[in-house]
PDB file of C-alpha atoms in Angstrom:
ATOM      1  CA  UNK F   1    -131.394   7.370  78.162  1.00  0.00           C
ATOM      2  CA  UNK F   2    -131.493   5.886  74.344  1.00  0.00           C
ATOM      3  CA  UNK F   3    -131.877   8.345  71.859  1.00  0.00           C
ATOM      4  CA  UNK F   4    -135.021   7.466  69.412  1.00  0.00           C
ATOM      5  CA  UNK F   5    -134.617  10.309  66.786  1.00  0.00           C
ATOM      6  CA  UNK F   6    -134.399   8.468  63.604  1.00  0.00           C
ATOM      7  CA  UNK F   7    -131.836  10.808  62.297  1.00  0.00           C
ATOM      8  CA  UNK F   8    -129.245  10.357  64.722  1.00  0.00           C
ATOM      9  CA  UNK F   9    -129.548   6.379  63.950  1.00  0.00           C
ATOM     10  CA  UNK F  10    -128.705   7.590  60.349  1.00  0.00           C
ATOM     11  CA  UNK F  11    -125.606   9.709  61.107  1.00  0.00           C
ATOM     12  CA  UNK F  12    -122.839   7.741  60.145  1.00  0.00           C
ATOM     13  CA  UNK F  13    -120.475   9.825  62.340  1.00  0.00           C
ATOM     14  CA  UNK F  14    -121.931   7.895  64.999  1.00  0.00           C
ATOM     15  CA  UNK F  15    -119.227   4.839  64.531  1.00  0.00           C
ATOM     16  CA  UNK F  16    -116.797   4.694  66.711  1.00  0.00           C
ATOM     17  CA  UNK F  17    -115.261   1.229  65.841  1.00  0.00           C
ATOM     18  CA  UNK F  18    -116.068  -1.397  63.327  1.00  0.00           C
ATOM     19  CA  UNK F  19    -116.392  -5.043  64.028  1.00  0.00           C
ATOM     20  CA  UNK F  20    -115.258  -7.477  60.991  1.00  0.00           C
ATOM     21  CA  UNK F  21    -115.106 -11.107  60.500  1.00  0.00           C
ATOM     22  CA  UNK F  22    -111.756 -12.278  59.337  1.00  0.00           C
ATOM     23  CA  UNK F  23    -113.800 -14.737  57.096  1.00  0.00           C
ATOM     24  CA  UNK F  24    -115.703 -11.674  55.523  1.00  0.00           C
ATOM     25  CA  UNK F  25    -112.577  -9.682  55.080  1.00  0.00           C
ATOM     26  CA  UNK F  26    -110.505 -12.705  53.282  1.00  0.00           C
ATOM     27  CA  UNK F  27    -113.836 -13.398  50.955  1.00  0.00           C
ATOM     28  CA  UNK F  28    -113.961  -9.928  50.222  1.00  0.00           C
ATOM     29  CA  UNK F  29    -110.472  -9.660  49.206  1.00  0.00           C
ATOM     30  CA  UNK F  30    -110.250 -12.325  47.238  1.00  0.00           C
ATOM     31  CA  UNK F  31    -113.490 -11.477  45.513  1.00  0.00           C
ATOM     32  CA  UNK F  32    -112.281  -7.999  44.459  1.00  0.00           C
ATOM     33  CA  UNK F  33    -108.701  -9.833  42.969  1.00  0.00           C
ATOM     34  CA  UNK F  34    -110.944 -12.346  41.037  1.00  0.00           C
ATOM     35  CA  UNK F  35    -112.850  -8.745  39.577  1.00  0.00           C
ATOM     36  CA  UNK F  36    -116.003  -8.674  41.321  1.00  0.00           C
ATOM     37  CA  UNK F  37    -117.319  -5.625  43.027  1.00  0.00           C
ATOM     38  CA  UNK F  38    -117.187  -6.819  47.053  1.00  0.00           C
ATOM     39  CA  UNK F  39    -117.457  -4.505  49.579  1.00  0.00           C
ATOM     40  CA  UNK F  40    -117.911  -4.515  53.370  1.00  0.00           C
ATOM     41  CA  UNK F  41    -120.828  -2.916  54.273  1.00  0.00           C
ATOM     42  CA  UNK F  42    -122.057  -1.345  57.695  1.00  0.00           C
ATOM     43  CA  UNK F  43    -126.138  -0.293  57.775  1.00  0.00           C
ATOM     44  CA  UNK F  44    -127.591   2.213  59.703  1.00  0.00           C
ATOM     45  CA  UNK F  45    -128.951   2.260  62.355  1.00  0.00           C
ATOM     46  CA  UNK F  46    -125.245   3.378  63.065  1.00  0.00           C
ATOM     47  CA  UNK F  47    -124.075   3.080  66.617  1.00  0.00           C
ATOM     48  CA  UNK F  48    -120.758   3.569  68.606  1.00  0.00           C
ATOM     49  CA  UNK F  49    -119.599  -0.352  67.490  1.00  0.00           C
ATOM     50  CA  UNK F  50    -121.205  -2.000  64.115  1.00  0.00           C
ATOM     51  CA  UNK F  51    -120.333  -4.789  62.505  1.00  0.00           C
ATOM     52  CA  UNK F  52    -119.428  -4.291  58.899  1.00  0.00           C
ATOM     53  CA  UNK F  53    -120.577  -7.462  56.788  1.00  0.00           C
ATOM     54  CA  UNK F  54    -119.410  -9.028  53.178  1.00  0.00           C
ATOM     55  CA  UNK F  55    -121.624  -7.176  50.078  1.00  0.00           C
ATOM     56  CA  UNK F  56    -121.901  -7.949  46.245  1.00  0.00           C
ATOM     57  CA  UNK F  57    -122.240  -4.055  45.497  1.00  0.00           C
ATOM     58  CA  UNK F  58    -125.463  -3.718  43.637  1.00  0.00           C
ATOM     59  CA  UNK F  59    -126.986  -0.799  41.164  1.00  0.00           C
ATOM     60  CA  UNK F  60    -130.009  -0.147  43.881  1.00  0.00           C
ATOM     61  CA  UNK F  61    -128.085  -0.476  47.379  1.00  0.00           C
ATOM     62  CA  UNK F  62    -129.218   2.241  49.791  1.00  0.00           C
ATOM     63  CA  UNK F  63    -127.711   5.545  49.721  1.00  0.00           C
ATOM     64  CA  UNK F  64    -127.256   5.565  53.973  1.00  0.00           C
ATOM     65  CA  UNK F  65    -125.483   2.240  54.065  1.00  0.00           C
ATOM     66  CA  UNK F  66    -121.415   2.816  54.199  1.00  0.00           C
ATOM     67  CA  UNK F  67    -118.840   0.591  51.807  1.00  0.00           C
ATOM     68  CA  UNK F  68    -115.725  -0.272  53.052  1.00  0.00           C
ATOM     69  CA  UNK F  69    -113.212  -1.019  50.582  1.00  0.00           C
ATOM     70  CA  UNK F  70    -111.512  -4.225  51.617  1.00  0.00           C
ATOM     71  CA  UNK F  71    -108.293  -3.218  50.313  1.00  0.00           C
ATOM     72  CA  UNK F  72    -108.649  -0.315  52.471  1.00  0.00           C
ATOM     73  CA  UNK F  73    -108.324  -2.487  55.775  1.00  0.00           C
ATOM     74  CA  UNK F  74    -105.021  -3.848  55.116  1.00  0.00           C
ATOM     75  CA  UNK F  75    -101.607  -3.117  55.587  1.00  0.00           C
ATOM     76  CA  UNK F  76     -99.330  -2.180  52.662  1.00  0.00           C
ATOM     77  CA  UNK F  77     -96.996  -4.801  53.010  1.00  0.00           C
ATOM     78  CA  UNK F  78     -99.528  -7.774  52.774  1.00  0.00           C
ATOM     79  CA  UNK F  79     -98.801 -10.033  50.290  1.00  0.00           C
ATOM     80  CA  UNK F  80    -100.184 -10.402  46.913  1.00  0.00           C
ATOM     81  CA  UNK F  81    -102.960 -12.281  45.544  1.00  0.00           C
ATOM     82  CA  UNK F  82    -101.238 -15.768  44.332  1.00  0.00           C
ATOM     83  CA  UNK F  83    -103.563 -15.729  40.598  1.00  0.00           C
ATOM     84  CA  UNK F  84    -102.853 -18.865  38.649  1.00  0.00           C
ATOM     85  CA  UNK F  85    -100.537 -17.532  36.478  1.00  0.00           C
ATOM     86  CA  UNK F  86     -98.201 -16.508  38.948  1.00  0.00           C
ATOM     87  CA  UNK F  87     -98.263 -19.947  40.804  1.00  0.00           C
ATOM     88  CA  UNK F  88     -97.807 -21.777  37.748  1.00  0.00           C
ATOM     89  CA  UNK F  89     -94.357 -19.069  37.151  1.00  0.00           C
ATOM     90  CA  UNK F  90     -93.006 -20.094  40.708  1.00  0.00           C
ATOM     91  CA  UNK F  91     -93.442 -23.894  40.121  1.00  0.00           C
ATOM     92  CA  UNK F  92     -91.880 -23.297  35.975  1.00  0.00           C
ATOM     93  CA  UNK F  93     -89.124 -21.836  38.033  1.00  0.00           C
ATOM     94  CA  UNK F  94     -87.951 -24.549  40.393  1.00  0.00           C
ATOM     95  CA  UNK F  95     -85.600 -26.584  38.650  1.00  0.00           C
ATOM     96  CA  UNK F  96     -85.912 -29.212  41.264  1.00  0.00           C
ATOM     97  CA  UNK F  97     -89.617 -30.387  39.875  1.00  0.00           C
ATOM     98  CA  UNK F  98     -91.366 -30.704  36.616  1.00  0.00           C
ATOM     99  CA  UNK F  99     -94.411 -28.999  35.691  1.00  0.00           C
ATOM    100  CA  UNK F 100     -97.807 -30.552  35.750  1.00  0.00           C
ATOM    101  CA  UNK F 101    -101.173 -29.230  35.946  1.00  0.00           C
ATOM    102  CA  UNK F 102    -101.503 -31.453  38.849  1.00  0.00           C
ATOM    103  CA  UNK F 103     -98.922 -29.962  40.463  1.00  0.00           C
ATOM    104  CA  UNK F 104     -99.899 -27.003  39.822  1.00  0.00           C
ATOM    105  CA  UNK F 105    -103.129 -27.694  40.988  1.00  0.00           C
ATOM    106  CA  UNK F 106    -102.166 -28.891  44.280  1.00  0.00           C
ATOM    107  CA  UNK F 107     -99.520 -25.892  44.998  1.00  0.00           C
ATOM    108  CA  UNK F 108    -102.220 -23.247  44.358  1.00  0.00           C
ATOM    109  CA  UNK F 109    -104.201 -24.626  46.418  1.00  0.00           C
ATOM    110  CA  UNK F 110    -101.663 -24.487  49.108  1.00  0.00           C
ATOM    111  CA  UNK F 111    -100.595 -21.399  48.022  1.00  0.00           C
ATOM    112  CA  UNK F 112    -104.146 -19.848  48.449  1.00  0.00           C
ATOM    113  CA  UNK F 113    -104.683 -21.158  51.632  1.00  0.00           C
ATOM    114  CA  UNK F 114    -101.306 -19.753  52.655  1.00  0.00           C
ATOM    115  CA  UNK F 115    -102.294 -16.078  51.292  1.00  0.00           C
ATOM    116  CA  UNK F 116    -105.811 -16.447  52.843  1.00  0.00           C
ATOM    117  CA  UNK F 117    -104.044 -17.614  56.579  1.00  0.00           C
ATOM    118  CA  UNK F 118    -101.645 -14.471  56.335  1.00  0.00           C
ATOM    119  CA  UNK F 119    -104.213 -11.349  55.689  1.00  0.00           C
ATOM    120  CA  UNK F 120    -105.294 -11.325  59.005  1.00  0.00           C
ATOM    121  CA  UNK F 121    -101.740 -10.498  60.298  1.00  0.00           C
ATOM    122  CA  UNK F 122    -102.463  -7.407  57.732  1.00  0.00           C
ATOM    123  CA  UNK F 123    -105.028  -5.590  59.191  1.00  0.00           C
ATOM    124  CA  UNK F 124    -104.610  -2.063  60.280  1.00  0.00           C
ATOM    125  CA  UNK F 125    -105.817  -0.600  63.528  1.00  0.00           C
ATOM    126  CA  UNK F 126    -108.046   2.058  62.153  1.00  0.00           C
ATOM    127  CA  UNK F 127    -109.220   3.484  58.831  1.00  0.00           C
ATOM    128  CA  UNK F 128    -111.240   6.818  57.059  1.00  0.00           C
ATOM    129  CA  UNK F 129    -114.639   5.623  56.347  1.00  0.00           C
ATOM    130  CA  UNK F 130    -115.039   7.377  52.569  1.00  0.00           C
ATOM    131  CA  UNK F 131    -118.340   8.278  53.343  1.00  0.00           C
ATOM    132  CA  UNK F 132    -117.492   9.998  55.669  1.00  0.00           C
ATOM    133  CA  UNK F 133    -114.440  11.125  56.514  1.00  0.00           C
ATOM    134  CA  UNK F 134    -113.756  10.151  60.081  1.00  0.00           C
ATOM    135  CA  UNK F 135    -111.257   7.528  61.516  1.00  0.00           C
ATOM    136  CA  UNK F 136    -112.829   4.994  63.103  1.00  0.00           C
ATOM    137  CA  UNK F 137    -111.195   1.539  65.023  1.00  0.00           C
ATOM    138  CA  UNK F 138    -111.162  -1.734  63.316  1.00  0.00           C
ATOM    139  CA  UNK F 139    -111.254  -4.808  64.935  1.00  0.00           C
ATOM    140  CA  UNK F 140    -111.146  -8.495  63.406  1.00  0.00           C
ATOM    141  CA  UNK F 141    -113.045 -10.903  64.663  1.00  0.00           C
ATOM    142  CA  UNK F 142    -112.114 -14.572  64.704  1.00  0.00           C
ATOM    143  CA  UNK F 143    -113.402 -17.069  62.121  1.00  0.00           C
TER     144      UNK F 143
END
C-alpha cells in the first residue's frame, strides 16, 4: 500500500537513485564554467527514483527541494572547460596554421562540441546528496 503521509513525501532520505538527462548535466556544466549559479535540482515529493532537472538557483527557491552540484557528478579526470582563451592558446601554438578569429571561431566551436560529447563518459556511479548526506545511484539518461 502507498504511503500518503505528507512528511514521508518530504524526507529526502527517501532517494534511492537519481535520474539525469545528459543534456541537463552538459547545460549545467557549462553554465557554472561561464559563472552562473546552475544546479540540478530534485523536488519533493521524494521517492525511491527522481529525476533531478537543470535550475538557475534563485534567492526564494524552496527550502525542501535538493541541489546537486553538477561538478559533483563527474569524474575527476574529465576534461576541462575549453574557454576562449585557451582555444585561441592551442591554435597560437600550432605552427602549422595562422591565427584568425575565424579560425578561431570555427575550432571552438569544434572544440566545445568535443568537450560537451565527452562529459557523459565522466559521470560517476553514485554521489552524497549535500543535503543530506546519503549516497544515492546516478544514472544518465540519453539526450
Amino acid at each position: 500500500m502507498e504511503h500518503t503521509d505528507s512528511a514521508m513525501d518530504t524526507d529526502p532520505t527517501d532517494i534511492k537513485s537519481i535520474a539525469i538527462s545528459a543534456t541537463d548535466l552538459v547545460a549545467a556544466i557549462e553554465a557554472t564554467a561561464d559563472g552562473s549559479e546552475t544546479v540540478l535540482r530534485v523536488t519533493p515529493p521524494f521517492s525511491g527514483r527522481m529525476r533531478a532537472r537543470l535550475h538557475v538557483v534563485q534567492p526564494d527557491d524552496d527550502d525542501d527541494t535538493i541541489h546537486i552540484e553538477p561538478g559533483s557528478l563527474l569524474t575527476t579526470d574529465v576534461p576541462p572547460y575549453p574557454t576562449p582563451d585557451d582555444t585561441a592558446d592551442e591554435l597560437r601554438a600550432d605552427d602549422d596554421a595562422t591565427y584568425s578569429l575565424e579560425r578561431h571561431r570555427t575550432y571552438h566551436e569544434q572544440r566545445l562540441a568535443e568537450w560537451r560529447e565527452s562529459l557523459p563518459d565522466h559521470v560517476v556511479d553514485s554521489t552524497t546528496l549535500s543535503d543530506t548526506g546519503h549516497d544515492v545511484t546516478v544514472s544518465l539518461l540519453g539526450a
